[in-house]
Short mmCIF file of C-alpha atoms in Angstrom, two decimals:
data_model
loop_
_atom_site.label_atom_id
_atom_site.label_comp_id
_atom_site.label_asym_id
_atom_site.label_seq_id
_atom_site.Cartn_x
_atom_site.Cartn_y
_atom_site.Cartn_z
CA MET A 1 103.40 119.37 88.65
CA SER A 2 104.82 122.68 89.86
CA THR A 3 102.20 122.75 92.63
CA MET A 4 103.92 119.78 94.27
CA ILE A 5 107.24 121.65 94.34
CA HIS A 6 105.63 124.84 95.67
CA ASN A 7 104.31 122.79 98.58
CA SER A 8 107.70 121.17 99.28
CA ARG A 9 108.51 123.13 102.44
CA ALA A 10 105.17 122.34 104.08
CA GLY A 11 105.41 118.69 103.01
CA ARG A 12 108.95 118.44 104.32
CA ARG A 13 108.01 119.87 107.73
CA GLN A 14 105.07 117.46 107.98
CA ALA A 15 107.28 114.47 107.06
CA MET A 16 109.96 115.50 109.55
CA ARG A 17 107.42 115.57 112.39
CA ARG A 18 106.45 111.96 111.61
CA ILE A 19 109.99 110.60 111.50
CA ARG A 20 111.25 108.77 114.57
CA PRO A 21 114.28 106.44 114.54
CA ARG A 22 113.30 102.83 115.16
CA ARG A 23 115.05 99.51 115.37
CA SER A 24 114.26 96.66 113.05
CA PRO A 25 112.41 93.78 114.76
CA ALA A 26 114.00 91.25 112.38
CA VAL A 27 116.21 89.48 114.95
CA PRO A 28 113.46 89.07 117.61
CA LEU A 29 111.08 87.78 114.95
CA LEU A 30 113.61 85.23 113.71
CA LEU A 31 114.24 84.08 117.27
CA LEU A 32 110.48 83.78 117.78
CA ALA A 33 110.15 81.68 114.61
CA TRP A 34 112.92 79.33 115.72
CA ALA A 35 111.37 79.12 119.18
CA GLY A 36 108.15 77.98 117.51
CA ALA A 37 110.08 75.28 115.65
CA ALA A 38 111.62 74.16 118.93
CA GLY A 39 108.11 73.96 120.40
CA VAL A 40 107.05 71.71 117.53
CA VAL A 41 110.02 69.40 118.17
CA TRP A 42 109.08 69.35 121.86
CA LEU A 43 105.52 68.36 120.90
CA TRP A 44 106.89 65.41 118.93
CA TRP A 45 109.28 64.49 121.74
CA GLY A 46 106.52 64.57 124.36
CA ASN A 47 104.39 62.19 122.30
CA THR A 48 107.30 59.89 121.38
CA PRO A 49 108.61 58.36 124.62
CA TYR A 50 110.46 55.60 122.81
CA VAL A 51 111.40 54.70 119.24
CA ARG A 52 112.19 51.04 118.76
CA PRO A 53 115.47 50.29 116.99
CA VAL A 54 113.55 48.99 114.01
CA ALA A 55 113.92 50.57 110.57
CA ALA A 56 110.15 50.92 110.03
CA ASP A 57 109.61 52.66 113.38
CA ARG A 58 112.51 55.02 112.83
CA LEU A 59 111.22 55.96 109.37
CA ILE A 60 107.74 56.60 110.74
CA ALA A 61 109.12 58.70 113.62
CA ALA A 62 111.17 60.77 111.16
CA GLY A 63 108.07 61.13 108.98
CA ARG A 64 106.07 62.41 111.92
CA ILE A 65 108.59 65.07 112.92
CA THR A 66 109.11 66.28 109.35
CA GLY A 67 105.33 66.45 108.95
CA LEU A 68 104.95 68.57 112.09
CA LEU A 69 107.76 70.89 111.07
CA GLY A 70 106.35 71.07 107.53
CA GLY A 71 102.93 72.08 108.89
CA TYR A 72 104.56 74.75 111.06
CA ALA A 73 106.64 76.06 108.14
CA ILE A 74 103.51 76.28 105.96
CA SER A 75 101.84 78.50 108.58
CA LEU A 76 104.87 80.82 108.44
CA VAL A 77 104.71 80.86 104.63
CA VAL A 78 101.12 82.09 104.78
CA LEU A 79 101.92 84.59 107.55
CA GLN A 80 104.62 86.09 105.33
CA MET A 81 101.99 86.52 102.59
CA ALA A 82 99.65 88.45 104.89
CA ARG A 83 101.37 91.85 104.43
CA VAL A 84 101.32 92.59 108.14
CA PRO A 85 102.44 96.23 108.62
CA ALA A 86 104.88 95.32 111.38
CA LEU A 87 106.73 93.19 108.85
CA GLU A 88 106.22 95.16 105.65
CA ARG A 89 107.02 98.61 107.01
CA ARG A 90 109.66 97.83 109.63
CA VAL A 91 111.46 94.70 108.47
CA GLY A 92 111.06 95.61 104.79
CA SER A 93 109.02 94.08 102.01
CA ASP A 94 112.06 92.73 100.20
CA ARG A 95 113.36 90.97 103.30
CA VAL A 96 109.93 89.51 104.05
CA ALA A 97 109.78 88.30 100.43
CA ARG A 98 113.15 86.58 100.87
CA TRP A 99 111.95 85.00 104.10
CA HIS A 100 108.83 83.83 102.30
CA ALA A 101 110.84 82.22 99.50
CA MET A 102 113.28 80.56 101.91
CA THR A 103 110.52 79.32 104.22
CA GLY A 104 108.62 78.01 101.21
CA ARG A 105 111.63 75.94 100.17
CA TYR A 106 111.94 74.54 103.70
CA ALA A 107 108.21 73.79 103.83
CA ILE A 108 108.14 71.92 100.53
CA SER A 109 111.29 69.98 101.41
CA LEU A 110 109.82 68.97 104.75
CA VAL A 111 106.49 67.97 103.20
CA VAL A 112 108.25 65.83 100.57
CA ALA A 113 110.40 64.22 103.28
CA HIS A 114 107.27 63.59 105.36
CA VAL A 115 105.45 61.87 102.52
CA VAL A 116 108.43 59.71 101.51
CA LEU A 117 109.41 58.71 105.05
CA ILE A 118 105.86 57.91 106.21
CA LEU A 119 105.00 55.84 103.14
CA TRP A 120 108.34 54.07 103.26
CA GLY A 121 107.93 53.34 106.97
CA TYR A 122 104.35 52.11 106.62
CA SER A 123 105.37 49.93 103.70
CA ALA A 124 108.23 48.40 105.70
CA GLN A 125 105.93 47.88 108.68
CA SER A 126 103.11 46.19 106.71
CA GLY A 127 105.29 44.35 104.21
CA GLN A 128 103.23 45.72 101.31
CA PRO A 129 104.78 47.22 98.16
CA ILE A 130 105.15 50.99 98.31
CA THR A 131 102.58 51.54 95.55
CA ARG A 132 99.89 49.52 97.30
CA GLN A 133 100.70 51.14 100.63
CA THR A 134 100.41 54.57 99.04
CA ALA A 135 97.00 53.77 97.58
CA SER A 136 95.85 52.45 100.96
CA VAL A 137 96.96 55.58 102.80
CA VAL A 138 95.41 57.97 100.29
CA LEU A 139 92.08 56.14 99.96
CA ASP A 140 91.54 54.67 103.42
CA TYR A 141 92.93 57.21 105.88
CA PRO A 142 90.68 60.15 106.91
CA GLU A 143 91.17 63.48 105.08
CA MET A 144 93.99 62.00 102.95
CA VAL A 145 92.37 62.58 99.54
CA LYS A 146 92.19 66.30 100.30
CA ALA A 147 95.71 66.25 101.74
CA THR A 148 97.03 64.60 98.58
CA ALA A 149 95.41 67.25 96.40
CA GLY A 150 96.85 69.98 98.61
CA THR A 151 100.33 68.46 98.49
CA VAL A 152 100.21 68.30 94.70
CA LEU A 153 99.21 71.98 94.64
CA LEU A 154 102.14 72.88 96.90
CA LEU A 155 104.55 71.05 94.62
CA VAL A 156 103.18 72.84 91.56
CA ILE A 157 103.49 76.22 93.29
CA GLY A 158 107.04 75.43 94.36
CA PHE A 159 107.91 74.33 90.82
CA VAL A 160 106.63 77.50 89.14
CA SER A 161 108.33 79.65 91.80
CA ALA A 162 111.75 78.22 90.96
CA GLY A 163 114.07 80.94 89.73
CA ALA A 164 114.63 79.83 86.14
CA LEU A 165 110.95 79.16 85.43
CA ARG A 166 109.73 82.19 87.39
CA ARG A 167 111.84 84.55 85.24
CA ARG A 168 110.21 83.21 82.07
CA MET A 169 106.66 83.60 83.37
CA ARG A 170 104.47 86.69 83.31
CA TYR A 171 104.15 88.18 86.78
CA GLU A 172 100.35 88.02 86.63
CA THR A 173 100.40 84.28 85.79
CA TRP A 174 102.80 83.54 88.62
CA TYR A 175 100.80 85.72 91.03
CA TYR A 176 97.50 83.94 90.49
CA ILE A 177 99.11 80.48 90.64
CA HIS A 178 100.77 81.57 93.87
CA LEU A 179 97.39 82.42 95.37
CA LEU A 180 96.57 78.69 95.19
CA THR A 181 98.76 78.39 98.29
CA TYR A 182 95.70 79.26 100.35
CA ALA A 183 93.74 76.36 98.82
CA ALA A 184 96.67 74.01 99.34
CA VAL A 185 96.95 74.95 103.02
CA TYR A 186 93.22 74.44 103.57
CA LEU A 187 93.30 71.02 101.92
CA THR A 188 96.33 69.77 103.87
CA PHE A 189 95.37 71.18 107.27
CA TRP A 190 92.65 68.73 108.25
CA HIS A 191 94.64 65.53 107.91
CA GLN A 192 97.17 66.85 110.43
CA LEU A 193 94.53 66.74 113.16
CA ALA A 194 92.76 63.63 111.88
CA THR A 195 95.80 61.36 111.51
CA GLY A 196 98.58 63.05 113.50
CA ALA A 197 99.49 61.01 116.58
CA GLU A 198 100.52 64.23 118.38
CA PHE A 199 96.95 65.61 118.12
CA ALA A 200 94.75 62.51 118.30
CA GLY A 201 94.82 62.24 122.09
CA ASP A 202 96.01 65.69 123.13
CA ALA A 203 93.34 68.39 123.29
CA THR A 204 95.89 71.07 124.23
CA ALA A 205 98.03 70.32 121.18
CA ARG A 206 94.94 70.50 118.95
CA ALA A 207 93.95 73.84 120.50
CA VAL A 208 97.44 75.27 119.92
CA TRP A 209 97.43 74.09 116.30
CA TYR A 210 93.98 75.59 115.72
CA ALA A 211 95.15 78.84 117.35
CA LEU A 212 98.26 78.96 115.13
CA TYR A 213 96.39 78.47 111.86
CA GLY A 214 93.40 80.52 113.04
CA THR A 215 95.63 83.50 113.85
CA VAL A 216 97.39 83.32 110.49
CA THR A 217 94.04 83.04 108.69
CA ALA A 218 92.69 86.06 110.56
CA LEU A 219 95.77 88.13 109.66
CA VAL A 220 95.42 87.22 105.98
CA LEU A 221 91.73 88.10 105.89
CA TRP A 222 92.29 91.35 107.77
CA TYR A 223 95.34 92.71 105.92
CA ARG A 224 94.79 91.21 102.47
CA VAL A 225 91.02 91.74 102.23
CA LEU A 226 89.35 93.94 104.84
CA VAL A 227 92.01 96.64 105.26
CA PRO A 228 92.37 97.25 101.48
CA VAL A 229 88.58 97.38 101.09
CA ARG A 230 88.31 99.92 103.90
CA LEU A 231 91.22 101.98 102.54
CA ASN A 232 89.79 102.26 99.05
CA LEU A 233 86.22 102.95 100.14
CA LYS A 234 87.51 105.68 102.43
CA HIS A 235 89.95 107.42 100.08
CA ARG A 236 88.30 106.82 96.67
CA MET A 237 91.35 107.33 94.48
CA ARG A 238 91.26 108.19 90.79
CA VAL A 239 93.82 109.16 88.16
CA GLU A 240 94.11 112.95 87.91
CA GLU A 241 96.56 113.10 84.99
CA THR A 242 99.69 111.52 83.51
CA VAL A 243 102.85 113.48 82.72
CA GLU A 244 105.81 112.33 80.63
CA GLU A 245 108.97 113.00 82.64
CA ALA A 246 111.60 111.49 80.32
CA PRO A 247 111.68 109.03 77.41
CA GLY A 248 109.72 105.99 78.64
CA VAL A 249 109.12 107.52 82.09
CA VAL A 250 105.67 108.75 83.13
CA SER A 251 104.26 110.21 86.34
CA VAL A 252 100.72 109.33 87.39
CA LEU A 253 99.00 111.84 89.66
CA ILE A 254 96.31 110.26 91.83
CA LYS A 255 93.59 112.27 93.53
CA GLY A 256 91.72 111.11 96.59
CA ARG A 257 90.16 112.07 99.90
CA ARG A 258 92.24 112.62 103.06
CA LEU A 259 95.26 110.86 101.58
CA HIS A 260 97.53 112.20 104.32
CA ARG A 261 95.74 109.82 106.68
CA LEU A 262 97.16 106.83 104.83
CA GLY A 263 100.27 107.20 106.99
CA ALA A 264 102.60 106.92 104.01
CA GLU A 265 106.20 108.10 104.36
CA PRO A 266 108.62 109.20 101.63
CA GLY A 267 110.49 106.12 100.42
CA GLN A 268 107.49 103.80 100.71
CA PHE A 269 105.39 102.24 97.98
CA PHE A 270 101.88 100.96 97.34
CA ARG A 271 100.64 98.06 95.26
CA TRP A 272 98.51 99.68 92.56
CA ARG A 273 95.67 98.28 90.54
CA PHE A 274 94.24 100.56 87.83
CA LEU A 275 90.68 99.66 86.85
CA ALA A 276 91.24 100.14 83.14
CA GLU A 277 91.25 97.80 80.14
CA GLY A 278 94.11 95.32 80.40
CA LEU A 279 95.24 96.55 83.85
CA ARG A 280 92.46 95.68 86.29
CA TRP A 281 93.79 92.16 86.96
CA SER A 282 97.34 93.28 87.72
CA SER A 283 98.59 94.71 91.01
CA ASN A 284 102.14 96.10 90.83
CA PRO A 285 104.35 97.92 93.35
CA TYR A 286 105.36 101.51 92.54
CA SER A 287 106.99 103.97 94.92
CA LEU A 288 105.75 107.44 95.75
CA SER A 289 107.92 109.95 93.90
CA ALA A 290 106.83 112.93 96.00
CA PRO A 291 105.69 113.38 99.61
CA PRO A 292 101.98 112.59 99.98
CA ARG A 293 99.57 115.52 100.08
CA PRO A 294 96.09 115.52 101.61
CA ASP A 295 94.49 115.26 98.16
CA LEU A 296 97.25 113.98 95.88
CA LEU A 297 99.74 111.13 95.50
CA ARG A 298 102.26 110.72 92.72
CA ILE A 299 104.10 107.72 91.34
CA THR A 300 106.71 107.83 88.58
CA VAL A 301 107.16 104.70 86.50
CA LYS A 302 109.65 103.61 83.88
CA ALA A 303 108.27 101.49 81.04
CA ALA A 304 109.84 98.08 81.66
CA GLY A 305 106.98 95.73 80.78
CA GLY A 306 103.39 95.54 79.65
CA HIS A 307 101.88 96.94 82.86
CA SER A 308 104.29 99.85 83.35
CA SER A 309 104.19 100.75 79.64
CA ALA A 310 100.38 100.92 79.69
CA LEU A 311 100.28 103.52 82.45
CA ALA A 312 101.06 106.33 79.99
CA GLY A 313 97.66 105.70 78.39
CA LEU A 314 95.62 106.01 81.59
CA ARG A 315 92.70 108.39 81.27
CA PRO A 316 91.80 110.98 83.91
CA GLY A 317 89.07 109.64 86.17
CA THR A 318 90.26 106.00 86.03
CA ARG A 319 89.49 104.29 89.33
CA VAL A 320 92.52 103.22 91.36
CA TRP A 321 92.73 100.39 93.89
CA ALA A 322 95.74 100.64 96.21
CA GLU A 323 97.19 98.54 99.02
CA GLY A 324 99.78 99.87 101.42
CA PRO A 325 101.86 101.75 102.32
CA TYR A 326 104.69 99.24 102.39
CA GLY A 327 108.46 99.40 102.61
CA ALA A 328 111.08 100.18 105.24
CA MET A 329 113.43 102.44 103.27
CA THR A 330 112.36 105.57 105.14
CA ALA A 331 114.17 108.35 106.96
CA SER A 332 113.74 106.52 110.26
CA ARG A 333 116.45 104.06 109.22
CA ARG A 334 119.09 106.79 109.25
CA ARG A 335 121.71 106.48 111.99
CA GLY A 336 123.71 109.70 111.61
CA GLY A 337 123.57 113.23 110.23
CA LYS A 338 125.05 113.02 106.73
CA VAL A 339 123.23 111.24 103.92
CA LEU A 340 124.05 110.03 100.40
CA LEU A 341 121.16 109.02 98.15
CA LEU A 342 122.39 106.81 95.33
CA ALA A 343 119.84 106.22 92.56
CA GLY A 344 119.90 104.40 89.26
CA GLY A 345 117.20 104.47 86.57
CA ALA A 346 113.70 104.07 88.02
CA GLY A 347 115.27 103.90 91.50
CA ILE A 348 115.11 107.69 91.56
CA THR A 349 111.40 107.61 92.49
CA PRO A 350 111.60 106.80 96.24
CA LEU A 351 114.86 108.72 96.59
CA ARG A 352 113.38 111.84 95.02
CA ALA A 353 110.75 111.87 97.81
CA LEU A 354 113.46 111.32 100.43
CA PHE A 355 115.62 114.05 98.85
CA GLU A 356 112.84 116.54 99.53
CA THR A 357 112.01 115.47 103.09
CA LEU A 358 115.07 113.94 104.80
CA PRO A 359 116.07 116.13 107.76
CA ALA A 360 119.61 117.32 106.99
CA ALA A 361 121.70 120.42 107.50
CA PRO A 362 122.82 122.34 104.37
CA GLY A 363 125.73 120.49 102.80
CA ASP A 364 124.99 117.18 104.58
CA LEU A 365 122.70 115.77 101.87
CA THR A 366 123.94 114.47 98.50
CA LEU A 367 122.07 112.77 95.65
CA LEU A 368 124.03 110.81 93.03
CA TYR A 369 121.85 109.90 90.05
CA ARG A 370 123.11 107.27 87.57
CA ALA A 371 121.49 107.07 84.10
CA ARG A 372 122.44 106.10 80.55
CA ARG A 373 121.87 109.56 79.00
CA LYS A 374 121.16 113.07 80.23
CA GLN A 375 117.66 112.90 78.75
CA ASP A 376 116.99 109.84 80.93
CA LEU A 377 117.42 111.87 84.13
CA ALA A 378 113.75 111.87 85.07
CA LEU A 379 112.49 114.60 87.42
CA TRP A 380 115.77 116.47 86.99
CA ALA A 381 114.26 119.97 87.09
CA GLU A 382 112.51 119.12 90.36
CA LEU A 383 115.69 117.69 91.82
CA GLN A 384 117.58 120.87 90.93
CA GLU A 385 114.96 123.03 92.59
CA ILE A 386 114.97 120.88 95.73
CA ALA A 387 118.80 120.96 95.85
CA ALA A 388 118.84 124.76 95.56
CA ASP A 389 116.13 125.13 98.19
CA ARG A 390 117.85 122.83 100.69
CA GLY A 391 121.52 123.61 100.04
CA ALA A 392 121.99 119.98 99.02
CA ARG A 393 124.42 118.54 96.49
CA LEU A 394 123.10 117.02 93.25
CA VAL A 395 125.40 114.96 91.03
CA TYR A 396 124.70 112.81 87.98
CA ALA A 397 126.73 110.16 86.16
CA VAL A 398 125.81 109.27 82.57
CA ASN A 399 127.45 107.25 79.82
CA GLY A 400 130.08 108.97 77.69
CA PRO A 401 129.58 109.90 74.00
CA GLY A 402 130.82 106.48 72.91
CA GLY A 403 128.62 104.66 75.41
CA ALA A 404 131.41 104.25 77.97
CA ARG A 405 129.82 103.48 81.32
CA PRO A 406 131.20 105.35 84.34
CA GLU A 407 131.81 102.93 87.17
CA ILE A 408 130.88 103.73 90.73
CA THR A 409 134.07 102.86 92.60
CA ALA A 410 135.30 103.33 96.13
CA GLU A 411 137.91 105.82 94.88
CA ALA A 412 135.30 107.87 93.00
CA LEU A 413 133.04 107.93 96.04
CA ARG A 414 135.88 109.12 98.29
CA ARG A 415 136.73 111.89 95.80
CA MET A 416 133.13 113.06 95.82
CA LEU A 417 132.70 112.68 99.61
CA PRO A 418 135.99 112.41 101.53
CA ASP A 419 134.05 111.54 104.68
CA ILE A 420 131.88 108.94 102.92
CA GLU A 421 132.23 106.52 105.86
CA GLU A 422 130.27 108.97 108.04
CA HIS A 423 127.27 108.93 105.69
CA ASP A 424 124.09 106.92 105.73
CA VAL A 425 123.49 105.68 102.19
CA PHE A 426 120.06 105.03 100.69
CA LEU A 427 120.51 102.90 97.60
CA CYS A 428 117.87 102.12 94.99
CA GLY A 429 118.32 100.96 91.40
CA PRO A 430 118.64 97.94 89.11
CA PRO A 431 120.21 94.82 90.67
CA GLY A 432 123.51 95.21 88.82
CA LEU A 433 123.94 98.81 89.93
CA ALA A 434 122.89 97.96 93.49
CA GLU A 435 125.48 95.18 93.75
CA GLU A 436 128.25 97.29 92.22
CA SER A 437 127.44 100.27 94.44
CA TYR A 438 127.16 98.18 97.58
CA ALA A 439 130.61 96.66 97.01
CA ALA A 440 132.10 100.11 96.32
CA LEU A 441 130.51 101.59 99.45
CA ARG A 442 131.82 98.81 101.66
CA GLU A 443 135.30 99.19 100.15
CA ALA A 444 135.09 102.94 100.78
CA GLY A 445 134.53 102.23 104.48
CA VAL A 446 130.77 102.67 104.84
CA PRO A 447 129.55 100.30 107.59
CA GLU A 448 126.98 97.74 106.48
CA ARG A 449 124.46 99.05 109.03
CA ARG A 450 124.54 102.46 107.29
CA ILE A 451 123.66 101.12 103.81
CA HIS A 452 119.90 101.02 103.35
CA HIS A 453 118.59 99.19 100.31
CA GLU A 454 115.23 97.76 99.38
CA SER A 455 114.70 95.73 96.23
CA PHE A 456 111.47 96.20 94.27
CA LYS A 457 111.96 93.26 91.93
CA LEU A 458 108.73 91.32 91.35
#
């Protein structure tokens, strides 16, 4: 462990050379997504010169446009699952995850509206009962049996992803059910071209739709399959040792070949799969807790569930499968000179790596570490050594003897840093602490653009 500290100056210089400020592409990407939706509406409009003022025709027209928009939204849902570096590293994995959840809700709502409106419209047009019309559409129309199966799968995935149910489900169970999205998309895709009026007589529209889904499929295969395979064959990572850092907190040292070529930055994380009994089917995100070295990576994990608790029992030599690096909470997000790192619990891991490598003049870097007890201050000896080496300020806040919890307030932050509004703040910790700290920082005058937070909730 001490070897990593002894190499801190060299690691910090290497990290500083890599750091370049960059702007988030979130706004252009959102505009591009909405432009795509506008293009879908235009496709419907161009193929719908006139809608008769008849209830059945209006229902069918509404069903067609919701179906087109639902198909477009589904392609975005899959794109957001592809772990494209431009999204994961620059926009931020947590924001992409929120986009994915929001787009998924839109997609399912549009698909449900499409099914209801089309069946209702066809029923009104033919004069048949809705049940008979539904059976006719499913059994007689091309590709509709597969589309029905895919729609049912989408509804099941949406149901299990709902907040209340998701929180009661093991992550691994939810993860593998979520992967059925790919099957659902495949099953529903073909009926769009076979029965969609917008595609039946328009070769250009079909080519665009094929290009949209083909591009998304290629990105998924490349970044979810081929890139991870290449990464792990190239770097051949294995567990070197495990070290207990604090009660319930363990560091895992991972050896490999040419690990500096992974392009990982302090503050980022990988998704780790340890090929050991009970762990090989789980892939969980853990941040780097030290700058990457050519032959060594380190993660530090707090036992908070079955997977994280089992890491303490890893044996040296255990094969490791990693995907990444991901995350946008890096030094390149900083806008000014002074920096406050605000960590709580396991949130210290990415901030410890940033504490060692963030370019800052002596006195311009502060780390505030919130924990329940002094013995829970993981990596404290390392943090002290880094603070002494860099001329940085290191502060901790722990519960009082009676369990009284010190609150992080705007007043307390101003006392600690009178010029707090001039600081960039990197914030990482449990959701409650993050919300409390964010509110206090805003009240203390820190602009929203200077507060950098990335959630690692599964």
